[in-house]
Coordinates of C-alpha atoms and ligand atoms in Angstrom, one line a residue:
M20 CA -1.5 95.7 -8.6
E21 CA -5.0 96.9 -7.6
R22 CA -7.7 96.7 -10.2
G23 CA -8.8 100.1 -11.2
I24 CA -5.6 101.8 -10.1
L25 CA -5.0 103.0 -13.6
K26 CA -8.4 104.4 -14.2
I27 CA -7.2 108.0 -14.0
N28 CA -7.3 109.5 -17.5
P29 CA -6.8 107.6 -20.7
N30 CA -3.3 109.1 -21.6
K31 CA -2.0 108.9 -18.1
K32 CA -3.4 105.4 -17.9
I33 CA -1.5 104.2 -21.0
F34 CA 1.7 105.9 -19.8
L35 CA 1.6 104.4 -16.3
K36 CA 0.7 101.0 -17.7
K37 CA 3.7 101.1 -20.0
I38 CA 6.0 101.9 -17.1
I39 CA 4.5 99.2 -15.0
I40 CA 4.9 96.6 -17.8
V41 CA 8.6 97.6 -18.4
Y42 CA 9.2 97.4 -14.6
L43 CA 7.5 93.9 -14.4
A44 CA 9.5 92.7 -17.3
L45 CA 12.8 93.8 -15.8
L46 CA 11.9 92.2 -12.5
F47 CA 10.8 89.0 -14.3
F48 CA 14.1 88.7 -16.1
S49 CA 16.1 89.2 -12.9
S50 CA 14.0 86.5 -11.2
C51 CA 14.7 84.1 -14.0
A52 CA 18.4 84.7 -13.8
K53 CA 18.3 83.0 -10.4
S54 CA 18.3 79.2 -10.5
S55 CA 15.6 77.2 -8.8
D56 CA 14.7 73.6 -8.2
Q57 CA 11.0 73.9 -8.1
P58 CA 9.1 71.2 -10.0
F59 CA 7.6 72.3 -13.3
G60 CA 5.1 71.0 -15.8
I61 CA 2.6 71.5 -18.6
A62 CA -0.9 70.2 -19.3
S63 CA -2.3 70.7 -22.8
R64 CA -4.7 69.4 -25.3
H65 CA -2.1 67.6 -27.5
H66 CA 0.8 65.4 -26.6
L67 CA 3.1 67.0 -29.3
A68 CA 2.4 70.5 -28.0
T69 CA 3.1 69.4 -24.4
D70 CA 6.4 67.7 -25.5
I71 CA 7.5 70.9 -27.4
G72 CA 6.7 73.0 -24.3
M73 CA 8.5 70.6 -21.9
D74 CA 11.6 70.7 -24.2
I75 CA 11.6 74.5 -23.9
L76 CA 11.4 74.3 -20.1
L77 CA 14.1 71.6 -19.9
K78 CA 16.4 73.8 -22.0
G79 CA 16.0 76.6 -19.5
G80 CA 13.1 78.6 -21.1
N81 CA 10.6 80.1 -18.8
A82 CA 6.8 79.6 -18.6
V83 CA 6.1 82.3 -21.2
D84 CA 8.6 80.8 -23.6
A85 CA 7.0 77.5 -23.2
A86 CA 3.5 79.0 -23.6
V87 CA 4.4 80.7 -26.9
A88 CA 5.8 77.4 -28.2
V89 CA 2.8 75.4 -27.1
S90 CA 0.5 78.0 -28.6
F91 CA 2.1 77.8 -32.0
A92 CA 2.3 74.0 -31.8
L93 CA -1.5 73.7 -31.0
A94 CA -2.2 75.9 -34.1
V95 CA -0.7 73.1 -36.1
V96 CA -1.5 69.8 -34.2
N97 CA -4.9 70.8 -32.9
P98 CA -6.5 72.8 -35.8
S99 CA -10.0 72.5 -34.3
A100 CA -9.2 75.1 -31.7
G101 CA -5.4 75.9 -31.5
N102 CA -4.9 78.8 -33.8
I103 CA -3.2 81.8 -35.3
G104 CA -6.5 82.9 -36.9
G105 CA -8.3 83.4 -33.6
G106 CA -7.7 84.8 -30.2
G107 CA -7.8 84.3 -26.5
F108 CA -6.6 85.2 -23.0
M109 CA -3.4 84.6 -21.2
L110 CA -2.8 85.0 -17.4
I111 CA 0.9 85.4 -16.6
H112 CA 2.1 85.2 -13.0
L113 CA 5.6 86.5 -12.3
S114 CA 6.6 84.6 -9.1
E115 CA 9.4 86.7 -7.7
I116 CA 7.4 89.9 -7.6
D117 CA 4.1 88.2 -7.0
E118 CA 2.4 90.0 -9.8
T119 CA -0.2 88.6 -12.3
I120 CA -1.2 90.2 -15.5
A121 CA -4.0 89.4 -18.0
L122 CA -3.5 89.6 -21.7
D123 CA -6.6 90.1 -23.8
Y124 CA -5.6 89.1 -27.3
R125 CA -9.2 88.1 -28.3
E126 CA -10.6 89.0 -31.7
R127 CA -12.2 92.5 -32.3
A128 CA -15.1 93.2 -34.6
P129 CA -14.0 94.6 -38.0
I130 CA -14.4 98.4 -38.5
K131 CA -17.2 97.8 -41.0
S132 CA -19.2 95.6 -38.7
F133 CA -22.6 96.8 -37.5
E134 CA -25.3 95.8 -35.0
K135 CA -27.7 94.2 -37.5
M136 CA -25.1 92.7 -39.9
F137 CA -26.5 89.1 -39.4
L138 CA -30.2 90.1 -39.8
D139 CA -32.3 90.0 -43.0
Q140 CA -34.7 92.8 -44.1
N141 CA -37.3 91.4 -41.8
E142 CA -34.9 91.6 -38.9
K143 CA -34.6 87.8 -38.7
V144 CA -31.3 86.2 -38.0
I145 CA -29.8 84.8 -41.2
K146 CA -28.9 81.3 -40.3
G147 CA -25.2 80.4 -40.4
L148 CA -24.0 83.9 -41.5
S149 CA -22.2 84.5 -38.1
L150 CA -20.7 81.0 -38.2
N151 CA -19.8 79.8 -41.6
S152 CA -19.1 82.9 -43.8
T153 CA -16.4 85.4 -44.2
L154 CA -18.5 87.8 -42.1
A155 CA -18.1 85.4 -39.2
S156 CA -14.5 86.4 -38.5
G157 CA -13.3 88.9 -36.0
V158 CA -9.8 90.4 -36.3
P159 CA -7.4 87.7 -35.0
G160 CA -5.3 88.5 -32.0
T161 CA -3.2 85.4 -31.3
I162 CA -0.1 86.5 -33.1
S163 CA -0.2 89.9 -31.3
G164 CA -0.6 88.0 -28.0
M165 CA 2.2 85.6 -28.5
F166 CA 4.7 88.3 -29.7
Y167 CA 3.8 90.6 -26.9
A168 CA 4.2 87.9 -24.2
S169 CA 7.5 86.7 -25.8
K170 CA 8.9 90.2 -26.1
K171 CA 8.0 91.3 -22.6
F172 CA 8.4 88.2 -20.6
G173 CA 10.1 85.5 -22.7
S174 CA 13.8 84.8 -22.5
M175 CA 14.3 82.9 -25.8
N176 CA 14.3 84.0 -29.3
I177 CA 10.8 83.6 -30.7
E178 CA 12.2 81.9 -33.9
K179 CA 13.3 79.0 -31.7
L180 CA 9.8 78.8 -30.2
I181 CA 8.1 78.7 -33.6
S182 CA 10.5 76.4 -35.4
P183 CA 9.2 73.1 -34.0
S184 CA 5.7 74.0 -35.3
I185 CA 7.0 74.9 -38.7
E186 CA 8.6 71.5 -39.0
I187 CA 5.5 69.7 -38.0
A188 CA 3.3 71.8 -40.3
R189 CA 5.7 71.1 -43.2
N190 CA 6.4 67.4 -42.6
G191 CA 3.1 66.5 -41.1
F192 CA 2.0 64.6 -38.0
N193 CA -0.1 61.5 -37.4
L194 CA -3.7 62.1 -36.8
S195 CA -5.2 60.3 -33.8
E196 CA -8.4 58.3 -34.2
F197 CA -10.3 61.1 -32.5
Q198 CA -8.8 63.8 -34.8
A199 CA -9.4 61.7 -38.0
K200 CA -13.0 61.2 -37.0
N201 CA -13.4 64.8 -36.0
L202 CA -12.1 66.1 -39.4
N203 CA -14.5 63.7 -41.1
K204 CA -17.4 64.9 -38.9
Y205 CA -16.8 68.5 -39.9
R206 CA -16.0 67.7 -43.6
G207 CA -19.0 69.8 -44.8
K208 CA -17.6 72.9 -43.1
F209 CA -14.5 72.8 -45.3
L210 CA -16.2 72.4 -48.6
N211 CA -16.9 76.2 -49.0
S212 CA -13.2 77.0 -48.9
V213 CA -10.9 75.7 -51.7
E214 CA -7.9 75.7 -49.4
A215 CA -9.6 74.3 -46.4
K216 CA -11.0 71.5 -48.6
Q217 CA -7.5 70.7 -49.9
I218 CA -6.0 70.5 -46.4
F219 CA -8.7 69.2 -44.1
T220 CA -10.7 66.7 -46.3
K221 CA -9.8 63.5 -48.0
P222 CA -12.0 61.7 -50.6
N223 CA -12.6 58.6 -48.5
G224 CA -12.2 60.3 -45.2
F225 CA -9.2 60.4 -42.8
K226 CA -8.3 57.5 -40.6
E227 CA -6.0 57.1 -37.6
G228 CA -2.4 57.4 -38.5
D229 CA -2.9 59.5 -41.6
V230 CA -0.3 62.3 -41.9
L231 CA -1.7 65.8 -42.0
I232 CA 0.6 68.1 -43.9
Q233 CA 0.0 71.9 -43.8
K234 CA 2.6 73.4 -46.3
N235 CA 1.0 76.8 -46.6
L236 CA 0.7 77.1 -42.8
A237 CA 4.4 76.1 -42.6
N238 CA 5.3 78.9 -45.1
T239 CA 3.1 81.4 -43.2
L240 CA 4.7 80.5 -39.9
E241 CA 8.1 80.8 -41.4
R242 CA 7.4 84.3 -42.7
I243 CA 6.0 85.3 -39.3
S244 CA 9.0 83.8 -37.5
K245 CA 11.4 85.8 -39.9
N246 CA 9.5 89.1 -40.2
G247 CA 7.8 89.3 -36.8
E248 CA 4.2 90.1 -36.0
Q249 CA 4.0 92.8 -38.7
E250 CA 4.0 90.0 -41.2
F251 CA 0.5 89.0 -39.9
Y252 CA -0.8 92.5 -39.4
S253 CA 0.6 94.4 -42.4
G254 CA 2.9 92.2 -44.4
E255 CA 2.4 89.6 -47.1
T256 CA 0.2 87.4 -44.8
A257 CA -2.0 90.4 -44.0
K258 CA -2.4 91.2 -47.7
K259 CA -3.3 87.6 -48.5
I260 CA -5.9 87.5 -45.7
S261 CA -7.5 90.9 -46.5
E262 CA -7.5 90.3 -50.3
F263 CA -9.2 87.0 -49.8
F264 CA -11.9 88.6 -47.6
K265 CA -12.5 91.4 -50.1
E266 CA -12.9 88.9 -52.9
N267 CA -15.3 86.8 -50.9
D268 CA -17.9 89.2 -49.5
G269 CA -16.0 89.8 -46.3
I270 CA -15.5 93.0 -44.4
L271 CA -12.2 92.2 -42.5
S272 CA -9.7 94.5 -44.1
L273 CA -6.0 95.3 -44.1
E274 CA -6.9 98.4 -42.0
D275 CA -8.5 96.1 -39.4
L276 CA -5.4 94.0 -39.2
R277 CA -3.2 97.1 -39.0
Q278 CA -5.2 98.5 -36.2
Y279 CA -5.4 95.4 -34.1
K280 CA -4.4 96.2 -30.5
L281 CA -4.1 93.7 -27.6
R282 CA -5.1 94.9 -24.1
V283 CA -3.0 94.3 -21.0
L284 CA -5.5 94.1 -18.1
D285 CA -5.4 93.6 -14.4
P286 CA -6.8 90.2 -13.6
I287 CA -9.7 89.9 -11.3
C288 CA -8.2 88.6 -8.0
K289 CA -10.4 87.9 -5.0
N290 CA -10.1 85.7 -2.0
Y291 CA -12.0 82.5 -1.7
R292 CA -11.8 81.3 1.9
T293 CA -8.0 81.5 2.6
L294 CA -6.9 81.3 -1.0
K295 CA -6.5 84.0 -3.7
I296 CA -8.1 83.3 -7.0
C297 CA -7.1 85.3 -10.1
S298 CA -8.9 85.0 -13.4
M299 CA -9.8 86.9 -16.6
P300 CA -11.8 90.1 -16.3
P301 CA -14.3 91.3 -19.0
P302 CA -14.4 91.0 -22.0
S303 CA -14.5 87.5 -20.6
S304 CA -17.4 86.7 -18.3
G305 CA -15.4 83.8 -16.9
G306 CA -13.6 85.5 -14.0
V307 CA -16.7 87.5 -12.8
A308 CA -19.1 84.6 -12.9
L309 CA -16.6 82.2 -11.3
I310 CA -15.9 84.5 -8.5
Q311 CA -19.5 85.4 -8.0
M312 CA -20.4 81.7 -7.7
L313 CA -17.5 81.0 -5.3
N314 CA -18.6 84.0 -3.2
I315 CA -22.1 82.6 -3.0
L316 CA -20.8 79.2 -2.0
E317 CA -18.4 80.6 0.6
N318 CA -21.5 81.3 2.8
T319 CA -21.7 77.7 3.7
K320 CA -19.3 74.9 4.6
I321 CA -19.6 73.3 1.3
N322 CA -17.4 70.3 2.1
T323 CA -19.9 69.2 4.8
L324 CA -22.7 68.8 2.2
G325 CA -21.2 65.7 0.6
H326 CA -19.7 65.8 -2.8
N327 CA -22.3 65.6 -5.6
S328 CA -25.0 65.1 -3.0
E329 CA -28.5 66.4 -3.5
K330 CA -27.9 69.4 -1.2
Y331 CA -24.6 70.2 -2.8
L332 CA -25.8 70.1 -6.4
K333 CA -29.0 72.0 -5.6
L334 CA -26.8 74.8 -4.2
L335 CA -24.5 74.7 -7.2
V336 CA -27.5 74.9 -9.6
S337 CA -28.9 77.9 -7.7
A338 CA -25.5 79.7 -7.7
M339 CA -25.1 79.0 -11.4
D340 CA -28.6 80.3 -12.1
F341 CA -27.9 83.7 -10.4
A342 CA -24.4 84.1 -11.9
Y343 CA -25.6 83.3 -15.5
H344 CA -28.6 85.6 -15.1
D345 CA -26.1 88.4 -14.2
R346 CA -23.7 87.4 -16.9
A347 CA -26.4 87.7 -19.6
K348 CA -27.7 91.0 -18.3
F349 CA -24.5 92.9 -17.4
L350 CA -21.5 91.5 -19.2
G351 CA -19.9 92.8 -22.4
D352 CA -16.8 94.5 -23.5
P353 CA -16.0 97.1 -20.7
D354 CA -14.7 99.6 -23.3
Y355 CA -18.3 99.8 -24.6
Y356 CA -20.4 98.9 -21.7
D357 CA -20.2 99.9 -18.0
V358 CA -19.9 96.4 -16.5
P359 CA -20.7 96.5 -12.7
E360 CA -17.7 94.2 -12.0
E361 CA -17.1 95.4 -8.4
L362 CA -20.7 94.8 -7.5
L363 CA -20.9 91.4 -9.1
T364 CA -17.8 90.1 -7.4
S365 CA -18.4 91.6 -4.0
K366 CA -19.0 89.4 -0.9
E367 CA -22.0 91.6 0.2
Y368 CA -23.8 91.0 -3.1
A369 CA -23.1 87.2 -2.9
K370 CA -24.4 87.1 0.6
K371 CA -27.7 88.7 -0.5
I372 CA -28.0 86.1 -3.3
F373 CA -27.2 83.3 -0.8
K374 CA -30.0 84.5 1.5
K375 CA -32.4 84.5 -1.5
I376 CA -31.3 80.9 -2.3
Q377 CA -32.0 79.9 1.3
K378 CA -35.5 81.3 0.9
G379 CA -36.0 79.3 -2.3
E380 CA -36.0 82.4 -4.5
K381 CA -34.7 82.4 -8.0
P382 CA -33.4 85.2 -10.3
P383 CA -36.1 86.8 -12.5
K384 CA -36.1 85.0 -15.9
I385 CA -34.5 87.2 -18.4
E386 CA -34.6 86.1 -22.0
V387 CA -31.1 86.1 -23.2
A388 CA -29.6 83.6 -25.6
I389 CA -26.3 82.3 -24.6
S390 CA -24.9 80.6 -27.7
E391 CA -21.2 80.1 -27.3
S392 CA -19.9 76.9 -28.7
E393 CA -18.1 73.9 -27.3
E394 CA -14.6 74.2 -28.8
T395 CA -11.6 76.2 -27.5
T396 CA -8.5 74.9 -25.9
H397 CA -6.6 75.5 -22.6
F398 CA -3.1 74.9 -21.4
S399 CA -1.5 75.4 -18.0
I400 CA 2.3 75.8 -17.4
I401 CA 4.5 76.3 -14.3
D402 CA 8.3 76.7 -14.7
K403 CA 11.1 76.0 -12.3
W404 CA 11.0 79.6 -11.0
G405 CA 7.4 79.3 -10.1
N406 CA 6.2 81.5 -13.0
V407 CA 2.9 80.5 -14.3
V408 CA 0.9 80.8 -17.6
S409 CA -2.8 79.9 -17.8
N410 CA -3.9 80.3 -21.3
T411 CA -7.2 79.7 -23.1
Y412 CA -7.6 80.5 -26.8
T413 CA -10.0 79.6 -29.6
L414 CA -11.4 79.8 -33.1
N415 CA -14.9 79.7 -31.5
T416 CA -16.6 76.6 -32.9
A417 CA -14.6 73.6 -34.1
Y418 CA -12.2 74.8 -36.9
G419 CA -13.8 78.3 -36.7
S420 CA -15.5 79.3 -39.9
G421 CA -13.8 76.5 -41.8
I422 CA -12.5 79.1 -44.2
V423 CA -8.8 79.3 -45.1
P424 CA -7.7 82.4 -47.0
T425 CA -5.9 81.3 -50.1
G426 CA -2.2 80.7 -49.7
T427 CA -2.1 81.1 -45.9
G428 CA -3.1 77.7 -44.4
I429 CA -4.8 79.8 -41.6
L430 CA -8.1 78.6 -40.4
M431 CA -10.2 81.7 -39.6
N432 CA -12.3 82.2 -36.5
N433 CA -16.0 82.6 -36.3
E434 CA -15.9 84.6 -33.1
M435 CA -18.5 87.2 -34.4
D436 CA -21.1 84.6 -33.3
D437 CA -20.1 85.3 -29.7
F438 CA -21.9 88.7 -30.0
S439 CA -25.6 88.9 -29.6
S440 CA -26.7 89.0 -33.2
K441 CA -30.1 90.5 -32.3
P442 CA -30.3 92.5 -29.1
G443 CA -33.8 93.4 -28.0
F444 CA -35.6 91.0 -30.4
P445 CA -36.8 87.6 -29.6
N446 CA -35.3 84.8 -31.7
A447 CA -36.9 81.5 -32.7
Y448 CA -36.8 80.3 -29.1
G449 CA -38.4 83.5 -27.7
L450 CA -35.0 84.6 -26.4
V451 CA -33.4 88.0 -26.9
G452 CA -29.7 89.0 -26.8
S453 CA -28.4 91.7 -24.4
E454 CA -27.4 95.3 -25.2
A455 CA -24.1 94.8 -23.4
N456 CA -22.9 92.4 -26.0
K457 CA -24.3 93.9 -29.2
I458 CA -22.1 94.2 -32.3
E459 CA -20.1 97.4 -32.6
P460 CA -17.0 98.2 -34.7
K461 CA -13.7 97.2 -33.0
K462 CA -15.6 95.8 -30.0
T463 CA -14.7 92.5 -28.4
P464 CA -17.3 89.7 -28.2
L465 CA -18.2 88.4 -24.7
S466 CA -16.4 85.2 -23.8
S467 CA -16.7 82.5 -21.2
M468 CA -13.0 81.6 -21.3
T469 CA -11.8 81.2 -17.7
P470 CA -8.1 80.7 -17.2
V471 CA -7.4 80.7 -13.5
I472 CA -4.4 80.8 -11.2
I473 CA -5.1 80.1 -7.5
F474 CA -2.6 81.0 -4.8
K475 CA -2.1 79.5 -1.4
Q476 CA -0.1 81.5 1.1
G477 CA 1.2 83.6 -1.8
R478 CA 2.4 80.7 -3.9
P479 CA 0.8 79.3 -7.0
F480 CA -1.3 76.3 -6.0
L481 CA -3.7 75.4 -8.8
V482 CA -3.5 76.5 -12.5
S483 CA -6.5 75.5 -14.5
G484 CA -8.9 76.1 -17.4
S485 CA -11.1 74.4 -19.9
P486 CA -12.8 74.6 -23.3
G487 CA -16.6 74.3 -23.6
G488 CA -18.2 77.6 -24.4
S489 CA -20.6 78.6 -21.7
T490 CA -19.9 75.4 -19.8
I491 CA -16.3 76.5 -19.3
I492 CA -17.1 78.5 -16.2
T493 CA -19.0 75.8 -14.4
S494 CA -16.4 73.1 -15.3
V495 CA -13.7 75.3 -13.9
L496 CA -15.9 76.0 -10.8
Q497 CA -16.3 72.3 -10.1
E498 CA -12.5 71.7 -10.5
V499 CA -11.8 74.5 -8.0
L500 CA -14.3 73.2 -5.5
N501 CA -13.1 69.6 -5.9
V502 CA -9.5 70.6 -5.2
L503 CA -10.0 73.4 -2.7
D504 CA -13.0 72.2 -0.7
F505 CA -12.8 68.5 -1.1
N506 CA -9.0 68.2 -1.1
M507 CA -9.1 65.9 -4.3
S508 CA -6.1 65.2 -6.5
L509 CA -6.5 66.4 -10.1
K510 CA -7.0 62.9 -11.2
E511 CA -9.7 62.3 -8.7
S512 CA -11.3 65.6 -9.5
S513 CA -11.4 64.8 -13.2
S514 CA -13.1 61.5 -12.5
K515 CA -16.1 63.2 -10.8
S516 CA -19.2 64.0 -12.7
R517 CA -20.0 67.6 -13.5
I518 CA -23.2 69.6 -14.0
H519 CA -24.0 72.7 -15.9
F520 CA -26.9 75.2 -15.6
Q521 CA -26.9 78.6 -17.3
H522 CA -30.2 80.2 -16.3
L523 CA -31.7 79.9 -19.8
P524 CA -32.6 77.6 -21.5
D525 CA -34.1 75.6 -18.6
I526 CA -31.8 72.6 -19.2
L527 CA -29.7 71.0 -16.6
F528 CA -26.7 69.4 -18.3
H529 CA -25.2 66.6 -16.4
E530 CA -22.7 63.7 -16.5
E531 CA -23.4 60.4 -14.8
L532 CA -25.1 61.0 -11.5
D533 CA -27.2 59.1 -8.9
K534 CA -30.7 58.7 -10.3
D535 CA -32.4 59.9 -7.1
V536 CA -30.1 62.9 -6.9
L537 CA -30.9 63.8 -10.6
A538 CA -34.6 63.4 -10.0
S539 CA -34.4 65.9 -7.1
L540 CA -32.8 68.5 -9.4
I541 CA -35.4 68.5 -12.1
D542 CA -37.7 71.3 -10.8
N543 CA -39.3 71.9 -14.3
K544 CA -35.9 71.6 -16.0
K545 CA -35.1 69.3 -18.8
L546 CA -32.3 67.0 -18.1
V547 CA -29.6 66.4 -20.8
G548 CA -26.7 64.0 -20.2
R549 CA -23.4 64.9 -22.0
K550 CA -19.7 65.3 -21.3
L551 CA -18.8 68.7 -19.8
G552 CA -15.5 70.5 -20.1
E553 CA -12.0 69.3 -20.7
I554 CA -9.8 70.6 -17.9
H555 CA -6.0 70.9 -18.1
S556 CA -4.6 71.7 -14.7
I557 CA -1.5 71.8 -12.6
L558 CA -1.5 71.5 -8.8
L559 CA 1.6 72.5 -6.7
K560 CA 1.5 71.1 -3.2
G561 CA 4.7 71.9 -1.3
D562 CA 7.4 70.3 -3.3
N563 CA 5.0 68.0 -5.2
I564 CA 3.6 68.7 -8.5
E565 CA 0.6 67.0 -10.3
A566 CA -0.4 67.9 -13.8
F567 CA -3.5 66.3 -15.4
S568 CA -5.2 66.4 -18.7
D569 CA -8.8 65.6 -18.6
K570 CA -9.6 62.2 -20.2
R571 CA -13.0 63.4 -21.4
R572 CA -11.3 63.9 -24.8
P573 CA -8.3 61.9 -25.9
D574 CA -4.9 63.2 -27.1
G575 CA -4.1 65.5 -24.2
K576 CA -0.9 65.2 -22.2
A577 CA 0.3 66.4 -18.9
S578 CA 4.1 66.2 -18.1
T579 CA 6.0 67.2 -15.0
F580 CA 9.6 67.3 -14.0
Q581 CA 10.6 66.9 -10.4
K582 CA 14.1 66.4 -9.1
Ligands
LIG23 N1 -15.9 81.3 -28.1 C1 -16.0 80.7 -26.8 C2 -15.7 81.7 -25.8 O1 -15.0 82.7 -26.0 O2 -16.1 81.5 -24.6

């Protein structure tokens, strides 16, 4: 499927797209009917979610079945980012017909939202309003995404996929040390919401092994399982959500939920050396920026520079600088802003940038705030037929807004903060947001989520993705380079230090690196050491499979099955 092939006229486009989706679904089912002995596996943020997904695969479910089950499970066992009150992106590769589609089930701005909704009378950003209030939530898309994927490409009844999660929500699960500490760390966030406080706080704080029970979430999931997605978008759950927002100064309405529409997009697929890389198109900046950086780096034999050497990292920093400059300037929801995607991902454009880098040139400094947060979660799945799901979804910051509409158990997202709250006006740091990503009704905020599927000789080779806000793209970039250019295993790749630079602010984030190398990278920048990304990947090499969950955060699990 060529990108742009459907850009004829809107009605014809929708009609053709529907035909293509039905055709793909039919072919997908016929491919799944044939048995195969390919190894399969899952890497996700939480061991219980991975186990649930593996159980589905072992019972004969396909990658999409497992993805739906993992997604619901993470909403229960990983409440900081797993969700039904948020949204995300899913890449689905259908192996037999060699087609990849991209589902955009990200949140949309409520109908009543407006450009200056987070500014006071003096046009100053009201601190916290886009993060910790009922105004912070976009219209959630996760339920729409999971039902769409399941209906079109799944082979199992969705009730079977949701039921393990209902059980865990009802009976509880043991918090890990990390989860207990994390809930305690964010305690303040839950105090503004009666129901969030009941579920996610404990008088003397949580400790490892405590059982987290989410009865209202279990009931909500049960209703969704029984009544379908309309339960969330127009049923009892929709009413509970919208009434809560109305009573608590929110603007997200029943009409917003009713009108939610997911988008089926063509992924961005481009060659990198001899491999094909597919990732998420706008409204994520992930695919465009990743491909732009790879195109720049393709102009040299990167593996001859020495991994994490001074030359290598300097080149990486420069490529990041140019890509994040363009990201800030040109990227937004393509339905509202004419994103020059073809230009930004073209080899010619990258060659010009590479020449500039060789001459020591830098992109002009544009003053754009990039403020995405660090949470989010990714999982990768390959089934025995070679079908693949690469899914990244989020509530935005940890536990989203920290608000749970009464009686639902659903943590709501604070994705409105991913818009530029104040385009054209300098903020406290002298930065201004970009026009492309300003708030408009029903618009999708710009994202950095970068689910990828990489193909070698037509076959899925590497499936990957990460949380980490604006650091997602550079984390995924370094995973791709480690595996593709330096021939590392996933385990080895994960053990290598990462860096992150995003044009502005002038800070080079880094993990542990040689002191001399670090000193050579300063060039007026501030250096800040911290952990970067949390990759969950699967690598398929011939008949061998490797799945790996980054150890930068605990609780993740990668499982494989190989005959
Ligand atoms: N909210 C983080 C992202 O979408 O990139």
